[in-house]
């Protein structure tokens, strides 16, 4: 690897599995100090075992992004330890099941919106001062092709990703005269647990792995 991220601090959400875990390992290979957020301590530790093959241990932050106040605590901790944040990868998301839009349980709707949208807004707001301190910060948020192809039964997930795209595009327009680079990334169909949940009859071996996508 080129070590092009050497000495960079990167925060990745949804980092215990799938695309988030693959990005964490790739960033570590490129020299970054990674901060990994996910719900499962055990899964985070598994990713960290891989990260440590390439560099320093990851900073593991096990918590559910539904707990929005903890996002401010996370930003404060990063500021106290590192003073800045070079890279933000907003990857965490949940599917919320596939069901007719009006049959979606209110609790499921709010869980999907909070995880896929609101948490990213809270995160962006909380870490922005750290991104400013880094100067030429890089921000990436993972989206989906569902936003351009409205699909029956994908209501909560599709709406959350469409709203996320508008949020990110608005923020990109607001910081276009700075050194920030803000991007939406659509990885396409990928061999992940979420894809298997959505398409149980699909042969996963026909899909690219998260490592290939990263």
XYZ file of N, CA and C in Angstrom:
642
model
N 0.833 -1.191 0.000
C 0.000 0.000 0.000
C 0.877 1.254 0.000
N 0.263 2.370 -0.368
C 1.018 3.615 -0.546
C 1.208 4.405 0.737
N 0.484 4.014 1.810
C 0.512 4.762 3.073
C 0.072 6.212 2.865
N -0.851 6.414 1.933
C -1.305 7.776 1.633
C -2.175 8.366 2.731
N -2.592 7.552 3.715
C -3.365 8.066 4.841
C -2.544 8.073 6.127
N -1.248 7.991 6.016
C -0.384 7.970 7.205
C -0.615 9.221 8.051
N -0.799 9.003 9.351
C -1.024 10.054 10.331
C -2.407 10.710 10.215
N -3.288 10.154 9.404
C -4.649 10.671 9.307
C -5.546 9.960 10.323
N -6.492 10.704 10.872
C -7.451 10.165 11.823
C -8.776 9.971 11.091
N -9.284 8.738 11.098
C -10.499 8.423 10.344
C -11.547 7.796 11.253
N -12.751 8.350 11.234
C -13.887 7.825 11.993
C -14.826 7.107 11.026
N -15.157 5.852 11.336
C -15.992 5.036 10.473
C -17.138 4.463 11.300
N -18.363 4.698 10.875
C -19.508 4.123 11.577
C -19.954 2.838 10.873
N -20.644 2.003 11.625
C -21.036 0.707 11.082
C -19.819 -0.108 10.698
N -18.802 -0.065 11.555
C -17.481 -0.584 11.186
C -17.220 -2.017 11.620
N -18.226 -2.707 12.138
C -17.968 -4.051 12.663
C -18.136 -5.144 11.622
N -18.811 -4.837 10.532
C -19.070 -5.847 9.502
C -19.138 -5.179 8.135
N -19.197 -6.018 7.095
C -19.498 -5.547 5.759
C -18.592 -4.454 5.246
N -19.205 -3.460 4.610
C -18.447 -2.389 3.975
C -17.658 -1.582 4.995
N -18.260 -1.301 6.148
C -17.558 -0.519 7.166
C -16.295 -1.199 7.646
N -16.365 -2.503 7.886
C -15.188 -3.260 8.325
C -14.131 -3.290 7.240
N -14.560 -3.454 5.990
C -13.607 -3.492 4.878
C -12.904 -2.151 4.708
N -13.651 -1.076 4.845
C -13.050 0.261 4.746
C -12.064 0.483 5.889
N -12.432 0.038 7.086
C -11.534 0.189 8.237
C -10.198 -0.496 7.973
N -10.251 -1.718 7.466
C -9.008 -2.457 7.189
C -8.220 -1.805 6.068
N -8.910 -1.323 5.044
C -8.215 -0.673 3.933
C -7.553 0.620 4.395
N -8.252 1.404 5.195
C -7.671 2.646 5.707
C -6.455 2.351 6.578
N -6.556 1.287 7.391
C -5.418 0.911 8.231
C -4.224 0.528 7.371
N -4.474 -0.194 6.285
C -3.394 -0.549 5.364
C -2.731 0.691 4.783
N -3.531 1.737 4.616
C -3.001 2.980 4.057
C -2.393 3.885 5.122
N -2.346 3.408 6.375
C -1.632 4.140 7.411
C -2.472 4.955 8.363
N -3.797 4.925 8.220
C -4.656 5.750 9.067
C -4.816 5.178 10.467
N -5.012 6.070 11.423
C -5.486 5.689 12.749
C -6.999 5.676 12.672
N -7.613 4.507 12.838
C -9.059 4.415 12.654
C -9.792 4.390 13.985
N -10.932 5.051 13.993
C -11.855 5.060 15.124
C -13.115 4.369 14.636
N -13.482 3.265 15.270
C -14.543 2.408 14.752
C -15.760 2.411 15.671
N -16.916 2.721 15.087
C -18.173 2.768 15.827
C -19.099 1.657 15.335
N -19.635 0.877 16.252
C -20.630 -0.144 15.937
C -21.220 -0.631 17.256
N -22.262 -1.435 17.166
C -22.940 -1.882 18.380
C -22.240 -3.051 19.062
N -21.624 -3.938 18.299
C -21.094 -5.179 18.843
C -19.621 -5.061 19.231
N -19.334 -5.234 20.501
C -17.947 -5.207 20.967
C -17.148 -6.342 20.336
N -17.729 -7.534 20.323
C -17.017 -8.698 19.798
C -16.658 -8.510 18.329
N -17.597 -8.001 17.543
C -17.327 -7.801 16.115
C -16.298 -6.702 15.897
N -16.353 -5.656 16.700
C -15.339 -4.603 16.599
C -13.952 -5.152 16.916
N -13.873 -5.992 17.919
C -12.582 -6.580 18.288
C -12.037 -7.466 17.175
N -12.925 -8.153 16.477
C -12.492 -8.975 15.347
C -11.887 -8.111 14.243
N -12.533 -6.992 13.956
C -11.995 -6.069 12.952
C -10.652 -5.497 13.426
N -10.586 -5.172 14.698
C -9.345 -4.614 15.236
C -8.182 -5.591 15.110
N -8.443 -6.880 15.244
C -7.374 -7.870 15.056
C -6.757 -7.741 13.671
N -7.601 -7.469 12.663
C -7.103 -7.267 11.304
C -6.396 -5.928 11.171
N -6.963 -4.909 11.772
C -6.366 -3.566 11.717
C -4.944 -3.582 12.260
N -4.744 -4.310 13.356
C -3.432 -4.308 14.000
C -2.360 -5.041 13.193
N -2.755 -5.726 12.139
C -1.759 -6.324 11.241
C -1.028 -5.252 10.447
N -1.635 -4.067 10.352
C -1.080 -3.019 9.494
C -0.594 -1.787 10.246
N -1.036 -1.629 11.499
C -0.650 -0.427 12.214
C -1.159 -0.432 13.634
N -1.369 0.753 14.195
C -1.780 0.850 15.599
C -3.183 0.300 15.809
N -3.482 -0.116 17.031
C -4.834 -0.604 17.322
C -5.879 0.452 16.996
N -7.034 -0.006 16.599
C -8.147 0.907 16.374
C -8.667 1.420 17.709
N -9.285 2.577 17.672
C -10.039 3.062 18.823
C -11.457 2.530 18.658
N -11.882 1.688 19.575
C -13.184 1.035 19.468
C -14.228 1.775 20.297
N -15.333 2.109 19.662
C -16.400 2.852 20.334
C -17.705 2.078 20.162
N -17.983 1.153 21.076
C -19.198 0.342 20.947
C -20.434 1.054 21.498
N -21.259 1.525 20.610
C -22.549 2.049 21.043
C -23.499 2.120 19.856
N -24.769 2.209 20.181
C -25.828 2.262 19.174
C -26.050 3.722 18.796
N -25.993 4.036 17.505
C -26.177 5.411 17.050
C -27.578 5.943 17.333
N -28.496 5.070 17.726
C -29.803 5.536 18.182
C -29.670 6.391 19.438
N -28.586 6.192 20.170
C -28.316 6.964 21.384
C -27.664 8.281 20.966
N -28.449 9.202 20.462
C -27.924 10.423 19.843
C -27.056 11.283 20.768
N -27.392 11.439 22.044
C -26.536 12.261 22.904
C -25.100 11.745 22.996
N -24.894 10.457 22.826
C -23.539 9.910 22.917
C -22.659 10.339 21.747
N -23.288 10.798 20.671
C -22.498 11.276 19.537
C -21.709 12.522 19.934
N -22.322 13.396 20.717
C -21.599 14.571 21.217
C -20.448 14.151 22.122
N -20.677 13.130 22.938
C -19.614 12.628 23.809
C -18.469 12.053 22.980
N -18.811 11.367 21.890
C -17.789 10.807 21.011
C -16.930 11.913 20.416
N -17.569 12.954 19.925
C -16.816 14.068 19.339
C -15.894 14.724 20.374
N -16.398 14.878 21.579
C -15.584 15.468 22.642
C -14.366 14.601 22.933
N -14.555 13.287 22.981
C -13.451 12.370 23.261
C -12.395 12.407 22.150
N -12.856 12.451 20.894
C -11.908 12.536 19.779
C -11.115 13.827 19.858
N -11.800 14.916 20.195
C -11.119 16.201 20.324
C -10.069 16.189 21.411
N -10.406 15.579 22.547
C -9.458 15.530 23.657
C -8.248 14.657 23.332
N -8.464 13.597 22.592
C -7.361 12.653 22.306
C -6.531 13.050 21.102
N -7.202 13.515 20.032
C -6.478 13.766 18.788
C -6.477 15.237 18.358
N -7.468 15.986 18.785
C -7.516 17.404 18.441
C -8.114 17.715 17.086
N -8.272 16.719 16.242
C -8.834 16.944 14.916
C -9.350 15.622 14.350
N -10.034 15.709 13.222
C -10.516 14.525 12.521
C -10.341 14.772 11.026
N -9.579 13.898 10.375
C -9.293 14.078 8.948
C -10.362 13.487 8.043
N -10.947 12.355 8.459
C -11.850 11.617 7.583
C -13.067 11.151 8.375
N -14.248 11.363 7.804
C -15.489 10.856 8.381
C -16.169 9.974 7.344
N -16.463 8.734 7.724
C -17.190 7.817 6.851
C -18.498 7.444 7.536
N -19.603 8.003 7.043
C -20.924 7.697 7.577
C -21.498 6.495 6.851
N -21.258 5.326 7.399
C -21.623 4.078 6.733
C -22.776 3.339 7.424
N -22.943 3.519 8.718
C -23.924 2.738 9.473
C -25.334 2.932 8.916
N -26.049 1.821 8.762
C -27.432 1.877 8.285
C -28.132 0.570 8.627
N -29.457 0.634 8.695
C -30.262 -0.567 8.887
C -31.345 -0.599 7.827
N -31.794 -1.804 7.489
C -32.811 -1.977 6.451
C -34.216 -1.720 6.992
N -34.490 -2.246 8.171
C -35.811 -2.056 8.757
C -36.878 -2.982 8.214
N -36.441 -3.999 7.481
C -37.406 -4.937 6.919
C -38.040 -4.400 5.648
N -38.628 -5.285 4.874
C -39.313 -4.923 3.635
C -40.807 -5.146 3.824
N -41.570 -4.076 3.708
C -43.000 -4.146 3.974
C -43.698 -2.997 3.266
N -44.997 -3.102 2.982
C -45.702 -1.951 2.431
C -45.523 -0.723 3.321
N -45.408 0.425 2.693
C -45.074 1.649 3.416
C -46.002 1.897 4.606
N -47.294 1.739 4.388
C -48.242 2.028 5.466
C -48.357 0.905 6.484
N -47.685 -0.213 6.233
C -47.664 -1.309 7.205
C -46.418 -1.247 8.099
N -45.513 -0.333 7.790
C -44.301 -0.198 8.597
C -44.670 0.241 10.012
N -44.164 -0.450 10.991
C -44.437 -0.065 12.374
C -43.805 1.298 12.665
N -44.490 2.151 13.411
C -43.894 3.433 13.759
C -42.523 3.296 14.413
N -42.372 2.288 15.264
C -41.078 2.101 15.933
C -39.986 1.771 14.921
N -40.318 0.963 13.911
C -39.348 0.627 12.873
C -39.009 1.850 12.037
N -40.017 2.606 11.649
C -39.808 3.832 10.862
C -38.843 4.771 11.563
N -39.077 5.011 12.836
C -38.233 5.945 13.585
C -36.832 5.383 13.803
N -36.716 4.085 13.965
C -35.397 3.479 14.125
C -34.581 3.630 12.848
N -35.202 3.384 11.694
C -34.497 3.522 10.415
C -34.099 4.978 10.181
N -35.014 5.903 10.413
C -34.706 7.310 10.187
C -33.618 7.811 11.135
N -33.666 7.356 12.363
C -32.661 7.802 13.333
C -31.285 7.268 12.969
N -31.200 5.986 12.641
C -29.902 5.384 12.336
C -29.334 5.875 11.015
N -30.169 5.905 9.981
C -29.690 6.191 8.634
C -29.573 7.675 8.326
N -30.358 8.500 9.018
C -30.376 9.933 8.713
C -29.991 10.810 9.899
N -30.797 10.750 10.959
C -30.588 11.685 12.066
C -29.204 11.537 12.697
N -28.756 10.302 12.851
C -27.443 10.089 13.461
C -26.344 10.737 12.625
N -26.475 10.692 11.302
C -25.470 11.314 10.444
C -25.473 12.828 10.585
N -26.660 13.414 10.745
C -26.717 14.864 10.977
C -26.076 15.224 12.316
N -26.427 14.476 13.351
C -25.836 14.733 14.665
C -24.308 14.567 14.610
N -23.858 13.538 13.909
C -22.430 13.279 13.798
C -21.729 14.408 13.060
N -22.295 14.828 11.944
C -21.706 15.910 11.158
C -21.616 17.188 11.984
N -22.680 17.503 12.670
C -22.712 18.711 13.503
C -21.688 18.636 14.632
N -21.572 17.449 15.239
C -20.696 17.306 16.400
C -19.220 17.349 16.037
N -18.854 16.749 14.901
C -17.423 16.649 14.571
C -16.945 17.766 13.648
N -17.831 18.630 13.203
C -17.402 19.677 12.271
C -16.218 20.506 12.799
N -16.207 20.912 14.069
C -15.027 21.656 14.548
C -13.732 20.861 14.422
N -13.808 19.549 14.597
C -12.621 18.704 14.455
C -12.191 18.598 12.997
N -13.159 18.590 12.091
C -12.853 18.583 10.659
C -12.217 19.900 10.249
N -12.710 20.982 10.811
C -12.117 22.301 10.540
C -10.670 22.331 11.011
N -10.408 21.763 12.172
C -9.037 21.725 12.697
C -8.112 20.930 11.793
N -8.670 19.933 11.093
C -7.845 19.115 10.205
C -7.502 19.847 8.918
N -8.304 20.846 8.561
C -8.051 21.587 7.323
C -8.728 20.933 6.141
N -7.996 20.113 5.415
C -8.510 19.479 4.193
C -9.219 18.167 4.527
N -10.324 18.270 5.217
C -11.051 17.079 5.670
C -11.769 16.394 4.510
N -11.992 15.108 4.682
C -12.692 14.302 3.689
C -13.898 13.639 4.358
N -15.072 13.789 3.751
C -16.296 13.234 4.303
C -16.954 12.350 3.248
N -17.340 11.149 3.660
C -18.000 10.211 2.764
C -19.205 9.600 3.463
N -20.326 9.606 2.777
C -21.541 9.010 3.313
C -22.032 7.969 2.319
N -22.362 6.798 2.826
C -22.750 5.679 1.964
C -24.244 5.754 1.658
N -24.564 5.748 0.371
C -25.953 5.808 -0.066
C -26.296 4.559 -0.860
N -27.363 4.625 -1.629
C -27.855 3.435 -2.325
C -28.555 3.838 -3.618
N -28.534 2.940 -4.591
C -29.249 3.177 -5.836
C -30.750 3.230 -5.656
N -31.250 2.825 -4.494
C -32.684 2.863 -4.220
C -33.231 4.276 -4.334
N -32.365 5.286 -4.168
C -32.831 6.677 -4.200
C -33.247 7.119 -5.593
N -32.731 6.463 -6.625
C -33.098 6.820 -7.992
C -34.085 5.830 -8.604
N -34.358 4.745 -7.902
C -35.294 3.735 -8.395
C -36.253 3.355 -7.260
N -37.245 4.209 -6.977
C -38.197 3.876 -5.899
C -38.777 2.475 -6.100
N -38.685 1.682 -5.050
C -39.015 0.261 -5.151
C -40.048 -0.123 -4.100
N -41.092 -0.823 -4.499
C -42.089 -1.235 -3.510
C -41.461 -1.969 -2.327
N -41.974 -1.663 -1.157
C -41.629 -2.329 0.106
C -40.297 -1.877 0.705
N -39.569 -1.021 -0.002
C -38.305 -0.504 0.522
C -38.499 0.902 1.116
N -39.723 1.228 1.517
C -40.076 2.597 1.871
C -39.180 3.276 2.881
N -39.075 2.730 4.095
C -38.318 3.402 5.154
C -36.852 3.568 4.758
N -36.257 2.502 4.261
C -34.846 2.563 3.867
C -34.651 3.554 2.722
N -35.497 3.474 1.698
C -35.362 4.359 0.551
C -35.536 5.822 0.925
N -36.535 6.119 1.737
C -36.766 7.498 2.171
C -35.584 8.013 2.981
N -35.054 7.173 3.862
C -33.930 7.610 4.704
C -32.701 7.919 3.861
N -32.443 7.107 2.837
C -31.274 7.332 1.998
C -31.468 8.538 1.087
N -32.681 8.758 0.605
C -32.952 9.940 -0.215
C -32.744 11.212 0.608
N -33.213 11.199 1.844
C -33.025 12.355 2.715
C -31.551 12.556 3.052
N -30.837 11.443 3.271
C -29.399 11.537 3.527
C -28.690 12.200 2.349
N -29.051 11.819 1.144
C -28.416 12.411 -0.031
C -28.643 13.923 -0.076
N -29.858 14.369 0.187
C -30.130 15.804 0.181
C -29.329 16.515 1.268
N -29.236 15.893 2.440
C -28.454 16.495 3.523
C -26.997 16.668 3.110
N -26.420 15.618 2.542
C -25.004 15.652 2.176
C -24.766 16.641 1.038
N -25.639 16.659 0.051
C -25.478 17.599 -1.063
C -25.604 19.047 -0.588
N -26.529 19.285 0.343
C -26.678 20.632 0.906
C -25.419 21.048 1.641
N -24.883 20.135 2.459
C -23.660 20.465 3.197
C -22.489 20.680 2.239
N -22.404 19.858 1.207
C -21.322 20.023 0.224
C -21.389 21.400 -0.420
N -22.599 21.864 -0.710
C -22.755 23.196 -1.297
C -22.343 24.291 -0.320
N -22.604 24.061 0.953
C -22.273 25.064 1.965
C -20.767 25.192 2.202
N -20.022 24.104 1.969
C -18.570 24.136 2.241
C -17.739 24.079 0.967
N -18.356 24.362 -0.176
C -17.645 24.203 -1.441
C -16.467 25.161 -1.602
N -16.456 26.241 -0.841
C -15.338 27.187 -0.939
C -14.250 26.908 0.104
N -14.368 25.782 0.804
C -13.350 25.375 1.772
C -12.519 24.244 1.174
N -11.594 23.739 1.977
C -10.764 22.610 1.525
C -11.430 21.270 1.790
N -12.658 21.281 2.312
C -13.388 20.039 2.545
C -13.737 19.375 1.208
N -13.745 18.051 1.206
C -14.284 17.285 0.092
C -15.397 16.408 0.655
N -16.603 16.574 0.137
C -17.772 15.879 0.663
C -18.370 15.022 -0.443
N -18.527 13.727 -0.181
C -18.984 12.814 -1.217
C -20.040 11.840 -0.733
N -20.926 11.491 -1.645
C -21.828 10.356 -1.477
C -21.232 9.186 -2.235
N -21.238 8.020 -1.617
C -20.683 6.830 -2.255
C -21.762 5.762 -2.342
N -22.065 5.324 -3.556
C -22.994 4.218 -3.762
C -22.170 2.995 -4.150
N -21.979 2.050 -3.233
C -21.129 0.893 -3.530
C -21.773 -0.121 -4.460
N -23.068 0.042 -4.736
C -23.757 -0.950 -5.559
C -24.043 -2.222 -4.773
N -24.554 -3.225 -5.467
C -24.861 -4.486 -4.791
C -23.579 -5.127 -4.289
N -23.567 -5.474 -3.024
C -22.368 -5.982 -2.364
C -22.755 -7.152 -1.465
N -21.841 -8.075 -1.282
C -22.090 -9.275 -0.484
C -22.042 -8.936 1.001
N -23.168 -8.429 1.515
C -23.252 -8.050 2.917
C -24.441 -8.732 3.573
N -24.485 -8.658 4.903
C -25.602 -9.246 5.645
C -26.901 -8.529 5.317
N -26.838 -7.202 5.122
C -28.045 -6.464 4.778
C -28.591 -6.900 3.419
N -27.687 -7.106 2.450
C -28.127 -7.565 1.135
C -28.777 -8.941 1.234
N -28.203 -9.810 2.045
C -28.774 -11.150 2.233
C -30.145 -11.080 2.883
N -30.307 -10.133 3.802
C -31.600 -9.947 4.453
C -32.653 -9.484 3.452
N -32.244 -8.589 2.550
C -33.183 -8.037 1.585
C -33.474 -9.000 0.440
N -32.475 -9.774 0.045
C -32.594 -10.673 -1.106
C -32.193 -12.101 -0.716
N -33.006 -12.780 0.096
C -32.605 -14.098 0.615
C -32.441 -15.167 -0.462
N -33.069 -14.994 -1.616
C -32.955 -15.995 -2.660
C -31.791 -15.769 -3.607
N -31.047 -14.707 -3.404
C -29.942 -14.357 -4.288
C -28.687 -15.141 -3.929
N -27.931 -15.542 -4.936
C -26.663 -16.228 -4.694
C -25.608 -15.188 -4.328
N -25.155 -15.148 -3.070
C -24.193 -14.118 -2.667
C -22.865 -14.214 -3.397
N -22.553 -15.400 -3.907
C -21.270 -15.575 -4.574
C -21.219 -14.868 -5.924
N -22.362 -14.367 -6.380
C -22.380 -13.604 -7.629
C -22.086 -12.121 -7.398
N -21.964 -11.729 -6.131
C -21.781 -10.317 -5.791
C -20.343 -10.034 -5.362
N -19.857 -8.809 -5.617
C -18.522 -8.442 -5.135
C -18.498 -8.375 -3.615
N -17.355 -8.681 -3.026
C -17.199 -8.634 -1.581
C -17.017 -7.183 -1.126
N -17.235 -6.917 0.161
C -16.949 -5.584 0.677
C -15.489 -5.173 0.468
N -14.567 -6.133 0.563
C -13.144 -5.827 0.353
C -12.897 -5.369 -1.076
N -13.572 -5.994 -2.041
C -13.429 -5.581 -3.427
C -13.995 -4.189 -3.643
N -15.116 -3.909 -3.004
C -15.741 -2.603 -3.146
C -14.878 -1.501 -2.520
N -14.303 -1.820 -1.357
C -13.516 -0.792 -0.657
C -12.272 -0.416 -1.443
